[in-house]
mmCIF file of C-alpha atoms and ligand atoms in Angstrom:
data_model
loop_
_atom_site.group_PDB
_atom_site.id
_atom_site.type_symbol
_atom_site.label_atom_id
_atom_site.label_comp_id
_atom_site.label_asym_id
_atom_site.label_seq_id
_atom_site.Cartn_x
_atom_site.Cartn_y
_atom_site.Cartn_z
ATOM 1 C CA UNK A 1 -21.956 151.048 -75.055
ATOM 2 C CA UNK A 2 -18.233 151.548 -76.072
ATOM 3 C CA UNK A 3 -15.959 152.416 -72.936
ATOM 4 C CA UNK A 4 -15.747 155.956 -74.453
ATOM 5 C CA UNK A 5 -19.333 155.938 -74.388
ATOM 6 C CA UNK A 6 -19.497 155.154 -71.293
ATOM 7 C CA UNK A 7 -17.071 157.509 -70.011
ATOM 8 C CA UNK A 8 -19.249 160.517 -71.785
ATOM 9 C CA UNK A 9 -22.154 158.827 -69.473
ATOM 10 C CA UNK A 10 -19.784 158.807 -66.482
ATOM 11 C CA UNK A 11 -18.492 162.362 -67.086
ATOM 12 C CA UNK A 12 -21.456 163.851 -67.471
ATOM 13 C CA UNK A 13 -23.151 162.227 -64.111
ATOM 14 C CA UNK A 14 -20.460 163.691 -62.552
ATOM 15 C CA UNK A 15 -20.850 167.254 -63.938
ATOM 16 C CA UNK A 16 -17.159 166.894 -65.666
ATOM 17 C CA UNK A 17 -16.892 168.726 -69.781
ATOM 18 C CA UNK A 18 -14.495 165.929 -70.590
ATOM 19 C CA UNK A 19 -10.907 164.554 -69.182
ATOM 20 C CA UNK A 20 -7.564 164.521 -69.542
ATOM 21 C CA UNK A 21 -5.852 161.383 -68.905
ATOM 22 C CA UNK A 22 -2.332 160.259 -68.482
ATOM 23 C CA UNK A 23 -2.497 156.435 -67.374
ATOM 24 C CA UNK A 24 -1.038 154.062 -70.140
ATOM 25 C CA UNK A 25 -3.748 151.555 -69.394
ATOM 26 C CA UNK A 26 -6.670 153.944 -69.878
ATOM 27 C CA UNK A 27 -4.867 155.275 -72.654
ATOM 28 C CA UNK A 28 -4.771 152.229 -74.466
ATOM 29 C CA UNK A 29 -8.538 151.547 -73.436
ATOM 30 C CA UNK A 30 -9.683 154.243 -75.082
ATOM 31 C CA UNK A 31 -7.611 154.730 -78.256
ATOM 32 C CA UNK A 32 -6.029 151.124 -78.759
ATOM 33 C CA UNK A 33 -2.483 153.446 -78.992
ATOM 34 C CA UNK A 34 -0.269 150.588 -76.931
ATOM 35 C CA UNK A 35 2.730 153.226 -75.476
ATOM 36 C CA UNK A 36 0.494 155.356 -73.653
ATOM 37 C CA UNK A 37 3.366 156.303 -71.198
ATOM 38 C CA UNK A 38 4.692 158.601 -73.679
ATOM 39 C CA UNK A 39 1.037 160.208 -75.026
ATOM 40 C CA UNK A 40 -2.321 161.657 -73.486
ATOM 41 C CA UNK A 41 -5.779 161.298 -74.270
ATOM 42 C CA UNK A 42 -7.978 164.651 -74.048
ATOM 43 C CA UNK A 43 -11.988 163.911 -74.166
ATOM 44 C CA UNK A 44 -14.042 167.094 -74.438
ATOM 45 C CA UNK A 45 -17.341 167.523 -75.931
ATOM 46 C CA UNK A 46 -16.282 168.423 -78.973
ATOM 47 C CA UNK A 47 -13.936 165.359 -79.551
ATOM 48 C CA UNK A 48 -10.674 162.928 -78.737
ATOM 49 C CA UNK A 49 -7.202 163.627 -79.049
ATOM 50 C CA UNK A 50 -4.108 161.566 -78.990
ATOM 51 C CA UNK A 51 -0.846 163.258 -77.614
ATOM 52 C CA UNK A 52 2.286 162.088 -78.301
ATOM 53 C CA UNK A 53 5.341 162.937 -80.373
ATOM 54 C CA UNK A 54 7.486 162.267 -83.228
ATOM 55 C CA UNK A 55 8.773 158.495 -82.603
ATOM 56 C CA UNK A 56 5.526 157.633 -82.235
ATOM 57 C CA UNK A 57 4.025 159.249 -85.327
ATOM 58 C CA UNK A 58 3.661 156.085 -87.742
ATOM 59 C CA UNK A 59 2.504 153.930 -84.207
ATOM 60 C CA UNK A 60 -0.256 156.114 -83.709
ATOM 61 C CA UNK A 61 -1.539 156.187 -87.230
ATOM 62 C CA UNK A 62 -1.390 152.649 -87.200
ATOM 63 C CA UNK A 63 -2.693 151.970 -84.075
ATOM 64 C CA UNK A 64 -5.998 154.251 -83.370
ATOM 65 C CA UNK A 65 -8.014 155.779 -85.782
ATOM 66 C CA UNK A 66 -8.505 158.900 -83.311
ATOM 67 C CA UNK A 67 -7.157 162.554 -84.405
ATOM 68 C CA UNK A 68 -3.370 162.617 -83.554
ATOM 69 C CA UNK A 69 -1.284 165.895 -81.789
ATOM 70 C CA UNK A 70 2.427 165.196 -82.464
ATOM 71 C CA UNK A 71 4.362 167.654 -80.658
ATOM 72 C CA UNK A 72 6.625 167.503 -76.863
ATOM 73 C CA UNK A 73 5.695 169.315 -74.222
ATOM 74 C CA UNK A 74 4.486 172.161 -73.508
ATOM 75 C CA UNK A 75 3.237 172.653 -77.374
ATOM 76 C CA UNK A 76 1.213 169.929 -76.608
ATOM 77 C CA UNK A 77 -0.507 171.716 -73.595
ATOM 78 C CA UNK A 78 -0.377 175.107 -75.604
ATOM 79 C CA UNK A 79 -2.516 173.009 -78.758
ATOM 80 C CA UNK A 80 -4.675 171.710 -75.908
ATOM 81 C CA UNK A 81 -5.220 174.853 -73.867
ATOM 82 C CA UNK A 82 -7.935 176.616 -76.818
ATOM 83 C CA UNK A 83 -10.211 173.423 -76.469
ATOM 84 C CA UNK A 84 -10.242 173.505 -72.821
ATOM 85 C CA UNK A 85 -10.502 177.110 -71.731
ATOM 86 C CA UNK A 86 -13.721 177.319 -69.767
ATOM 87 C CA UNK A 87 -14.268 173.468 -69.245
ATOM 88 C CA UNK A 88 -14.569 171.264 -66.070
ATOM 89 C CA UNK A 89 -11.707 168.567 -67.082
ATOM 90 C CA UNK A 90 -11.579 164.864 -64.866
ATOM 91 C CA UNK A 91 -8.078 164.075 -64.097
ATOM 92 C CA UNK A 92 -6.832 160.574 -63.003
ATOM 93 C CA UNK A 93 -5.473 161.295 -59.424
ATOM 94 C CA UNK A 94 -3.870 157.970 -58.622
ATOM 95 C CA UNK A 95 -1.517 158.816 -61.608
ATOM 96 C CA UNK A 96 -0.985 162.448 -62.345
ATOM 97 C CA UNK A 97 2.077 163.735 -60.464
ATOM 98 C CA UNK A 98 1.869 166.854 -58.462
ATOM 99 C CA UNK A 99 3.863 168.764 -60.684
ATOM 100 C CA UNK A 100 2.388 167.856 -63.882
ATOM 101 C CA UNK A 101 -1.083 168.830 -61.907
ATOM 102 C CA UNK A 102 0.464 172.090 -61.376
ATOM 103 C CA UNK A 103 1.746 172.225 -65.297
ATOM 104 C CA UNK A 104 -1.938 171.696 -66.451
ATOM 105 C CA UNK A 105 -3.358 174.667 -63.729
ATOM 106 C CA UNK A 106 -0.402 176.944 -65.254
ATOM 107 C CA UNK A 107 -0.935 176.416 -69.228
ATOM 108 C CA UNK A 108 -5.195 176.307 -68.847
ATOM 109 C CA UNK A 109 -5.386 179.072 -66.076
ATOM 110 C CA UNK A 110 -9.389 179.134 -67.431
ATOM 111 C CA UNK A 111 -10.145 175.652 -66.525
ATOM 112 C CA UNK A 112 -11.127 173.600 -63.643
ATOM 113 C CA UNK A 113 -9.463 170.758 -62.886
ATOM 114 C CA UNK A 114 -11.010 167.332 -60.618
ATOM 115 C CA UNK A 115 -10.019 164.026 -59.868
ATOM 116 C CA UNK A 116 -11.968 161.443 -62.008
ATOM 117 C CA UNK A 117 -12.946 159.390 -58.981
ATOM 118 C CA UNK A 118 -13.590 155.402 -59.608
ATOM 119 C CA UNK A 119 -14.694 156.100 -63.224
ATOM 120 C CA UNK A 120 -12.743 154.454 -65.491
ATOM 121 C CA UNK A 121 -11.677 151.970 -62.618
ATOM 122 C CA UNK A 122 -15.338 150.727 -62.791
ATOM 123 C CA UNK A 123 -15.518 150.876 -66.802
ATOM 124 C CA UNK A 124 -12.335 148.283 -66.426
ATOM 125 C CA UNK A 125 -13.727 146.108 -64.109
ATOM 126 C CA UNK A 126 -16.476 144.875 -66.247
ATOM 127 C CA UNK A 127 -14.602 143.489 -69.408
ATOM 128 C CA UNK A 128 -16.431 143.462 -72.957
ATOM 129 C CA UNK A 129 -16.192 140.515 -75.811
ATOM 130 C CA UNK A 130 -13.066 141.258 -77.064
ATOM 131 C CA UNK A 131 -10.908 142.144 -73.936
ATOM 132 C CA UNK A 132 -12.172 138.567 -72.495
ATOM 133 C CA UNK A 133 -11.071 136.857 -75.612
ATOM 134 C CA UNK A 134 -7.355 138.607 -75.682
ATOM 135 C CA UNK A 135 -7.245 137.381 -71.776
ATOM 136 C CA UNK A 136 -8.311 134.194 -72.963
ATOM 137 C CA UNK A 137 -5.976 133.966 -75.629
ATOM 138 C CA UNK A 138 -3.529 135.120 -73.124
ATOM 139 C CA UNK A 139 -3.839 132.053 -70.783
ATOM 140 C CA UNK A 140 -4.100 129.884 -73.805
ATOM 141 C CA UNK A 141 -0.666 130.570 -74.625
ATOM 142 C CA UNK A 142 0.758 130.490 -70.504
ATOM 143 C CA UNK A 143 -0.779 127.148 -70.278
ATOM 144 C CA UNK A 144 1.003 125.641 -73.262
ATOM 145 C CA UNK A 145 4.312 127.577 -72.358
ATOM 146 C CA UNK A 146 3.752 125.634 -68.534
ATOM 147 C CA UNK A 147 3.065 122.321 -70.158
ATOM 148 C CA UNK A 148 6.558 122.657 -72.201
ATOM 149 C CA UNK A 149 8.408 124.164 -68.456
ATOM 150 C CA UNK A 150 6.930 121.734 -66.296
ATOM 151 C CA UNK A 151 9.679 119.035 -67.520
ATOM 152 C CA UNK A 152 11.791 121.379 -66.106
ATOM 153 C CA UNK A 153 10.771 121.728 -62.721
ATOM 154 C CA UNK A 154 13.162 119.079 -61.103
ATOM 155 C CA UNK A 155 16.225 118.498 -58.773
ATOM 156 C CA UNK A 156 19.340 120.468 -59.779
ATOM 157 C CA UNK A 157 17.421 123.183 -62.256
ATOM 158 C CA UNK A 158 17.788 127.156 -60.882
ATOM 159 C CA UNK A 159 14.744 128.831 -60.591
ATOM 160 C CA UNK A 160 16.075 131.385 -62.836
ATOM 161 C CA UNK A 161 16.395 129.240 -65.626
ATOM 162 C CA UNK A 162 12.515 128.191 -64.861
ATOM 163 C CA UNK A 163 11.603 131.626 -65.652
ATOM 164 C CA UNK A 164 14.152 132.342 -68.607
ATOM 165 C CA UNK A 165 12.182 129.377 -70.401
ATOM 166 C CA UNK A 166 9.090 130.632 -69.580
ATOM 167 C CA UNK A 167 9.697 134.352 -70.859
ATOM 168 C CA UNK A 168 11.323 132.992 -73.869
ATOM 169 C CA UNK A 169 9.074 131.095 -75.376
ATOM 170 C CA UNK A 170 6.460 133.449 -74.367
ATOM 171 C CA UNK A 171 8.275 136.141 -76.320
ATOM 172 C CA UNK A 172 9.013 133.791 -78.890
ATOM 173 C CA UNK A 173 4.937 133.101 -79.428
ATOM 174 C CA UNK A 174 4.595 137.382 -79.978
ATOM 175 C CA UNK A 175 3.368 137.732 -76.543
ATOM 176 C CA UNK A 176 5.387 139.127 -73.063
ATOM 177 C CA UNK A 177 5.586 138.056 -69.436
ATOM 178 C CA UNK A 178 3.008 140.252 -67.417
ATOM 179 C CA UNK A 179 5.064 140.524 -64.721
ATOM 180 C CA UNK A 180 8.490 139.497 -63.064
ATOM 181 C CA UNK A 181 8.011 135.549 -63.167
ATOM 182 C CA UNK A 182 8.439 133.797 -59.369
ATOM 183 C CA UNK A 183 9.263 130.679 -59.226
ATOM 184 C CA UNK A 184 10.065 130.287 -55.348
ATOM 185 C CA UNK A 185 11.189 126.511 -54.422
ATOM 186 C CA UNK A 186 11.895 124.696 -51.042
ATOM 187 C CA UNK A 187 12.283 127.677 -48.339
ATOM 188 C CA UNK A 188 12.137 130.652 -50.771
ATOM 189 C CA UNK A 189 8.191 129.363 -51.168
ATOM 190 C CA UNK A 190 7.761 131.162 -47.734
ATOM 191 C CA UNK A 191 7.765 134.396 -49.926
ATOM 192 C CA UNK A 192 4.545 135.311 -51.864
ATOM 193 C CA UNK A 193 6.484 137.155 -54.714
ATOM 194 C CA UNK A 194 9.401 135.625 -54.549
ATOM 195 C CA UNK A 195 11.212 135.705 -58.058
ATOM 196 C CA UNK A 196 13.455 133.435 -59.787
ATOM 197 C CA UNK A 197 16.607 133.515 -58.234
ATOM 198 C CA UNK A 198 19.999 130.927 -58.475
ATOM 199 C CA UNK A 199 18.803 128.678 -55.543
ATOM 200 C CA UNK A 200 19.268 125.072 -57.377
ATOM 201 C CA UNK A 201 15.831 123.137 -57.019
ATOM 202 C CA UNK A 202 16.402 120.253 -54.384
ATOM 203 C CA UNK A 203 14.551 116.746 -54.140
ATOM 204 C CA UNK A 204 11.672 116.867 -51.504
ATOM 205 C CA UNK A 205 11.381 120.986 -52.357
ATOM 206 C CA UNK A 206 7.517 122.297 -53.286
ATOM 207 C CA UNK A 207 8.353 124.875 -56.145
ATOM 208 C CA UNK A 208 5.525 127.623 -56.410
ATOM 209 C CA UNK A 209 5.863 129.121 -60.452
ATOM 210 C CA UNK A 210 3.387 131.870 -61.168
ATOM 211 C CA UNK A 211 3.658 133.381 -64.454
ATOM 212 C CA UNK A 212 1.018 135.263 -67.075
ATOM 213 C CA UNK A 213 1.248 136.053 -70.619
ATOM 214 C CA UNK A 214 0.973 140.090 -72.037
ATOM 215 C CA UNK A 215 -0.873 139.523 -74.921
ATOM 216 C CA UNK A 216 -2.615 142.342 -77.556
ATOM 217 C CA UNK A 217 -2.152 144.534 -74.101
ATOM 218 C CA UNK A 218 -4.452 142.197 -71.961
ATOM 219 C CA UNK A 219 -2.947 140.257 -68.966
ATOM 220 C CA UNK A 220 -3.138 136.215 -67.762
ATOM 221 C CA UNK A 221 -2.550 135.553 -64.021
ATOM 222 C CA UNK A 222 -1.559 131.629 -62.984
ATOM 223 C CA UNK A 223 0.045 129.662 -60.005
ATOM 224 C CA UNK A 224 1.030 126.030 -59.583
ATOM 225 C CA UNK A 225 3.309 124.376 -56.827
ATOM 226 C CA UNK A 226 4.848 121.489 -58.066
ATOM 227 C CA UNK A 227 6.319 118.678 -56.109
ATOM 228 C CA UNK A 228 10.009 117.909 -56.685
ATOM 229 C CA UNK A 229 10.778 114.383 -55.496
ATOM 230 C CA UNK A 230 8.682 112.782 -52.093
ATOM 231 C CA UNK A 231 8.048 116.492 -50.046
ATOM 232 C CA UNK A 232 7.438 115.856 -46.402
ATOM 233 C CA UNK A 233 3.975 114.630 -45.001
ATOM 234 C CA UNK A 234 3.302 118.544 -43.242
ATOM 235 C CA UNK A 235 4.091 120.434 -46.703
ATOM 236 C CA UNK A 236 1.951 118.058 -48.512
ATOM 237 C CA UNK A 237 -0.624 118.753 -45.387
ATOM 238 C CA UNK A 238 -0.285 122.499 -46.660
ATOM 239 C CA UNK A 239 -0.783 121.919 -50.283
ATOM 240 C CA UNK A 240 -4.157 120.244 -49.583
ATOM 241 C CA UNK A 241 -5.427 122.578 -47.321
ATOM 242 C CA UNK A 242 -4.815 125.266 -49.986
ATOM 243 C CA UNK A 243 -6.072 123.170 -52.889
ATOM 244 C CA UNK A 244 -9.041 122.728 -50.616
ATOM 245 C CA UNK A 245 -9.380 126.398 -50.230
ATOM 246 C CA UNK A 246 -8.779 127.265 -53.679
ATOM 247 C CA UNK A 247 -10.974 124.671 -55.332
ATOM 248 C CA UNK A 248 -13.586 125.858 -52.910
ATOM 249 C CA UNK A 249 -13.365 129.699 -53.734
ATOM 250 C CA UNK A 250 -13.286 128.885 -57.078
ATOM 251 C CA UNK A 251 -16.842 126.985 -57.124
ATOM 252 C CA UNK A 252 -18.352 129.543 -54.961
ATOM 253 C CA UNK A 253 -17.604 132.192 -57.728
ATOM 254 C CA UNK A 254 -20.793 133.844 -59.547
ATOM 255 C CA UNK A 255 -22.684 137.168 -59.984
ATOM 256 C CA UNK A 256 -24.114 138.789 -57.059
ATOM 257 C CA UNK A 257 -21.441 137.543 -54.367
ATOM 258 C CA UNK A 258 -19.520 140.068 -52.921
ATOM 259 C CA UNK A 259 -15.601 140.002 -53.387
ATOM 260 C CA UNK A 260 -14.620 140.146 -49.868
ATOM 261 C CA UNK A 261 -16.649 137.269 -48.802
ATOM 262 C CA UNK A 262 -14.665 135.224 -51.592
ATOM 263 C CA UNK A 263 -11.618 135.608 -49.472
ATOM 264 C CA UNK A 264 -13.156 135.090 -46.079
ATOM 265 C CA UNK A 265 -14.458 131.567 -47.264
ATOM 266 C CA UNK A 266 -11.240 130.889 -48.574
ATOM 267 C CA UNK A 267 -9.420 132.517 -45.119
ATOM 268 C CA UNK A 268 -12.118 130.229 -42.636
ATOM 269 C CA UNK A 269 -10.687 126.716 -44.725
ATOM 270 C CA UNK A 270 -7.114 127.952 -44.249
ATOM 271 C CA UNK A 271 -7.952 128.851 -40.356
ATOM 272 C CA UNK A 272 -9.385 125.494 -39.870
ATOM 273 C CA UNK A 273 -6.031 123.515 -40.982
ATOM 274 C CA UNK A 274 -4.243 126.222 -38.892
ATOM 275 C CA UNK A 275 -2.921 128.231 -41.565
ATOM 276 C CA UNK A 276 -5.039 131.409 -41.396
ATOM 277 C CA UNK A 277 -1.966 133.274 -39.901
ATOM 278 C CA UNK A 278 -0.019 132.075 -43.022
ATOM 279 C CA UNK A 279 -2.434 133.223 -45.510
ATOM 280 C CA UNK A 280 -0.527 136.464 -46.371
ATOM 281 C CA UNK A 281 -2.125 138.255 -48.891
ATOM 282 C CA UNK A 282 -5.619 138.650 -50.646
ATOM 283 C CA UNK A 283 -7.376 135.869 -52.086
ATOM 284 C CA UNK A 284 -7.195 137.229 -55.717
ATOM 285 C CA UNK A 285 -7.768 140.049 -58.088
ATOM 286 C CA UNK A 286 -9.313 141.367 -61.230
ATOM 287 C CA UNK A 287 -7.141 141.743 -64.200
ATOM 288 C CA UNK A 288 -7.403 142.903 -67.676
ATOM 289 C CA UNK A 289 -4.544 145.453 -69.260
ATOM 290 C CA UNK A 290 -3.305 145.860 -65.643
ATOM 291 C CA UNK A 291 -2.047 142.690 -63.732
ATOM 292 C CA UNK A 292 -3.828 144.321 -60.322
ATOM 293 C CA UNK A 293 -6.804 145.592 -60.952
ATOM 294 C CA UNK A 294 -10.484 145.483 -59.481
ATOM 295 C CA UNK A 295 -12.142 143.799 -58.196
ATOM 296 C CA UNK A 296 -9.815 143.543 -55.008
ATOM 297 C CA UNK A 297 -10.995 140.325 -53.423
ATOM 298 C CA UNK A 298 -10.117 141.198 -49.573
ATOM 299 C CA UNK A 299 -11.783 141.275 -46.563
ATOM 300 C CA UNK A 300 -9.076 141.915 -43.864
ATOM 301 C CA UNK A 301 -7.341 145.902 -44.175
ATOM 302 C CA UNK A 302 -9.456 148.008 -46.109
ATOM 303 C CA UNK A 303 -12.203 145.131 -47.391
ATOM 304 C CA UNK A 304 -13.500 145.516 -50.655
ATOM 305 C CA UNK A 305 -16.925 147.178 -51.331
ATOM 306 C CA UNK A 306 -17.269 145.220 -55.077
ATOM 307 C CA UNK A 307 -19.942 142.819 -56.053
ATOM 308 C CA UNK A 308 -18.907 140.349 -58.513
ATOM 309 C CA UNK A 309 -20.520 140.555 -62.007
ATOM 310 C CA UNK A 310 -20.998 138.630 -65.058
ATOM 311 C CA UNK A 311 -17.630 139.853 -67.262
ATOM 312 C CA UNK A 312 -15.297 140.497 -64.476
ATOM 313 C CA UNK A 313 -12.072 138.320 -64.823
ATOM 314 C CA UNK A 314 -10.287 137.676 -61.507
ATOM 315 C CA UNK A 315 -7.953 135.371 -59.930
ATOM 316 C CA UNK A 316 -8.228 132.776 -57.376
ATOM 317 C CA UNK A 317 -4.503 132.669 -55.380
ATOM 318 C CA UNK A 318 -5.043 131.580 -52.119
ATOM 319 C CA UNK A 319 -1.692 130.492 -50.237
ATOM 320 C CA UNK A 320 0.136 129.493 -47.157
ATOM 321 C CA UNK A 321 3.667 130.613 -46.378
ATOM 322 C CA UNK A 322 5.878 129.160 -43.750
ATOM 323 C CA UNK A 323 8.918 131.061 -42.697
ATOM 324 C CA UNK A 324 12.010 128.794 -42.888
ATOM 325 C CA UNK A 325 9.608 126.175 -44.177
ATOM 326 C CA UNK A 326 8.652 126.602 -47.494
ATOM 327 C CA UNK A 327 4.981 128.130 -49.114
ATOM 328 C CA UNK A 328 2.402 126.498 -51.495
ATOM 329 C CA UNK A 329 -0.138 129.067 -53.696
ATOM 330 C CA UNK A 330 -2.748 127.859 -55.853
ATOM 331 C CA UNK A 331 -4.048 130.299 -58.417
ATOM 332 C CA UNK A 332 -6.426 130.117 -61.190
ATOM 333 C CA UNK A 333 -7.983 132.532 -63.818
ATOM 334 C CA UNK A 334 -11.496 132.998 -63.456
ATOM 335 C CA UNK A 335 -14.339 134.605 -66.184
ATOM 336 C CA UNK A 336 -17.696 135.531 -64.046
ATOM 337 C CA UNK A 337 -20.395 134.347 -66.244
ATOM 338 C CA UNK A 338 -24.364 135.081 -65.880
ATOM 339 C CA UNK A 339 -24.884 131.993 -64.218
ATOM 340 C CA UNK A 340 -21.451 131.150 -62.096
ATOM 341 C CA UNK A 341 -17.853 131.013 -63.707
ATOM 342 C CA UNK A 342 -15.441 129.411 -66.222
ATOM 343 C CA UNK A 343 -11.952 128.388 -65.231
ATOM 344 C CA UNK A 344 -10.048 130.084 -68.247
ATOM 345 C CA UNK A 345 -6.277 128.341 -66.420
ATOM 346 C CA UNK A 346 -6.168 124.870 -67.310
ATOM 347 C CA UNK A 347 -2.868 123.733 -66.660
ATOM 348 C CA UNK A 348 -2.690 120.717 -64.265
ATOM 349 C CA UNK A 349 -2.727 120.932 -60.708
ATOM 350 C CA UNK A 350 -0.373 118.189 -58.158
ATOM 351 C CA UNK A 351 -2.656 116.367 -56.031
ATOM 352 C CA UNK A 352 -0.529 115.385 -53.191
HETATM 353 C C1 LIG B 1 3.859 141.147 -59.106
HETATM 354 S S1 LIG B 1 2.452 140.520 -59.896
HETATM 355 C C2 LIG B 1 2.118 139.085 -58.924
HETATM 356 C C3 LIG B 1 1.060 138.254 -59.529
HETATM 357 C C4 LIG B 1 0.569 137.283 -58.507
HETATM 358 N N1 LIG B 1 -0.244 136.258 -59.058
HETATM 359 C C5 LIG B 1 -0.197 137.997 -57.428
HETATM 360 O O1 LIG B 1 -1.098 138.757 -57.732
HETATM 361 N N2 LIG B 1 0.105 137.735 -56.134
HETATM 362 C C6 LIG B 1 1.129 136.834 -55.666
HETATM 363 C C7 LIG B 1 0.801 136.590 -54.227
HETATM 364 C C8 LIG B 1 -0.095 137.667 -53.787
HETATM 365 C C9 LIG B 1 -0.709 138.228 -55.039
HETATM 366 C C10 LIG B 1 -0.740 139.718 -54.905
HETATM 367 O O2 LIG B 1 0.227 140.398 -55.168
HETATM 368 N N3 LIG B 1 -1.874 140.215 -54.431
HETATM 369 C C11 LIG B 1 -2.097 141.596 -54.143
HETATM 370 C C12 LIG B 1 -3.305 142.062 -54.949
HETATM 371 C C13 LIG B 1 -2.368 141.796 -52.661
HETATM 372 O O3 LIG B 1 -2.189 142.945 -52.217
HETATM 373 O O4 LIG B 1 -2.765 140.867 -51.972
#
């Protein structure tokens, strides 16, 4: 089933006439158009519209083969409100603003409006052929860009400069960064998003990078720590402990095993080197043409119900982070398959 298919399923299990969404991401989903933040999508029974306006006229005709609406608002809401007059419509209520809730209740006074629920959250979660092989493609490209940085990585280098090569020749290759790159070295590794700034690299620093490539709209997720010079005996202590965790989260990965129990495996190795107070954050994520997406993989502060299937992609990112010390995170890409996983990250990983 297409996702669009399987949002007609979804919509009508839920007793909803169609939808009207306004997230980029689903947006692009569902009509390939790639600046949703400017456009809306409209689903009824009768068909699918792309909204959007004039600058994005030749985009959209190149881009989805759906009927386009170019107009502003409110002629777009005016063009929309004969097809929806009567209608239950889904709306996407972790995105819709208040006020443009209360725009849609004022132009379509003759149709109900209701949150969407997990919907299209689930249709995401479970990625088809060609969204794993953009991913893919994706991490292809952020492991060859590391491989070219890693000379880099060394005593007297800003971190800033770190991630100014990275997004280059990741722009340079037609693709973006996916996020803010952090490359957090000697104490600033005590901060889990800790990006680039002008500290100068020192001998004897760990130097956590994480970086992922936008490519075709779909996202790659990866962290290394590299070592800079001899680091100390008790951060090389740390780095083990989380390659230990890591490596063993990683293997444990197939269908069937619930996300939150992921993290608790890799939380109990961390606990057992004393380091489950450092362990910050969530063990990982899924990711597709969000960076944080589901599956969540956390069991402390609101665990996660989801059961890991064949097609989800998610990272691995355990970590330990040591105020005034210094921090180590691990992180790898990860494709469920039917029968376990494949490691899509490849770049090397320190054993210290
Ligand atoms: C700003 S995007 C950061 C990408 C990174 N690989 C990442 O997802 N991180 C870095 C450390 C923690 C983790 C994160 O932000 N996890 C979220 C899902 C959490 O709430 O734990």
């Amino acid at each position: 089933m297409t996702q669009l298919e399987q949002l007609r399923a979804g919509l009508s299990r839920a007793g909803l006439d169609g939808a009207w969404l306004s997230s980029p991401a689903n947006i692009r989903l569902l009509s390939g158009f790639s600046s949703g933040a400017d456009a809306k999508l409209l689903v009824t029974p009768g068909g699918v519209t792309l909204y959007t306006d004039a600058r994005y006229e030749v985009q959209a005709g190149e881009e989805t083969r759906l009927p386009s609406f170019i107009a502003r608002p409110p002629a777009t809401l005016e063009h929309a409100a004969a097809q929806v007059d009567g209608l239950r419509l889904g709306f996407e209520a972790d995105h819709l603003t208040v006020a443009a809730l209360d725009e849609l209740r004022t132009y379509w006074p003759g149709t109900t409006l209701e949150p969407l629920g997990t919907l299209l959250r689930d249709i995401r979660t479970v990625k088809d052929a060609a969204e794993i092989e953009a991913i893919r493609d994706a991490q292809v490209l952020a492991d060859q860009v590391f491989a070219e940085v890693r000379p880099l990585i060394r005593a007297g280098v800003r971190e800033l400069d770190i991630a100014l090569e990275i997004e280059l020749r990741l722009r340079r290759a037609g693709a973006a960064s996916a996020f803010d790159i952090i490359v957090a070295s000697g104490p600033r590794g005590a901060m889990p998003h800790g990006v680039a700034s002008e500290r100068v690299i020192e001998d004897g620093d760990l130097v956590t990078v994480d970086m992922g490539a936008r490519l075709r709209g779909y996202n790659s997720d990866m962290t290394r720590t590299v070592a800079v010079g001899e680091p100390g005996e008790d951060l090389r202590r740390v780095y083990r402990a989380v390659l230990e965790a890591e490596e063993a989260a990683v293997q444990a990965v197939r269908p069937g095993v619930r996300a939150a129990d992921l993290d608790t495996l890799a939380r109990d190795i961390l606990t057992g080197h004393g380091l489950g107070e450092a362990f910050a954050h969530s063990l990982g994520h899924g990711i597709g043409l969000e960076v944080h997406e589901a599956p969540g993989l956390r069991s402390l502060h609101q665990p996660s119900p989801d059961v890991l299937q064949a097609g989800m992609v998610i990272t691995i990112e355990p970590g330990a982070y040591l105020p005034g010390v210094g921090g180590v995170r691990i992180e790898d890409l990860v494709l469920v398959t039917e029968d376990g996983y494949e490691v899509l990250s490849h770049s090397e990983k320190e054993r210290l």
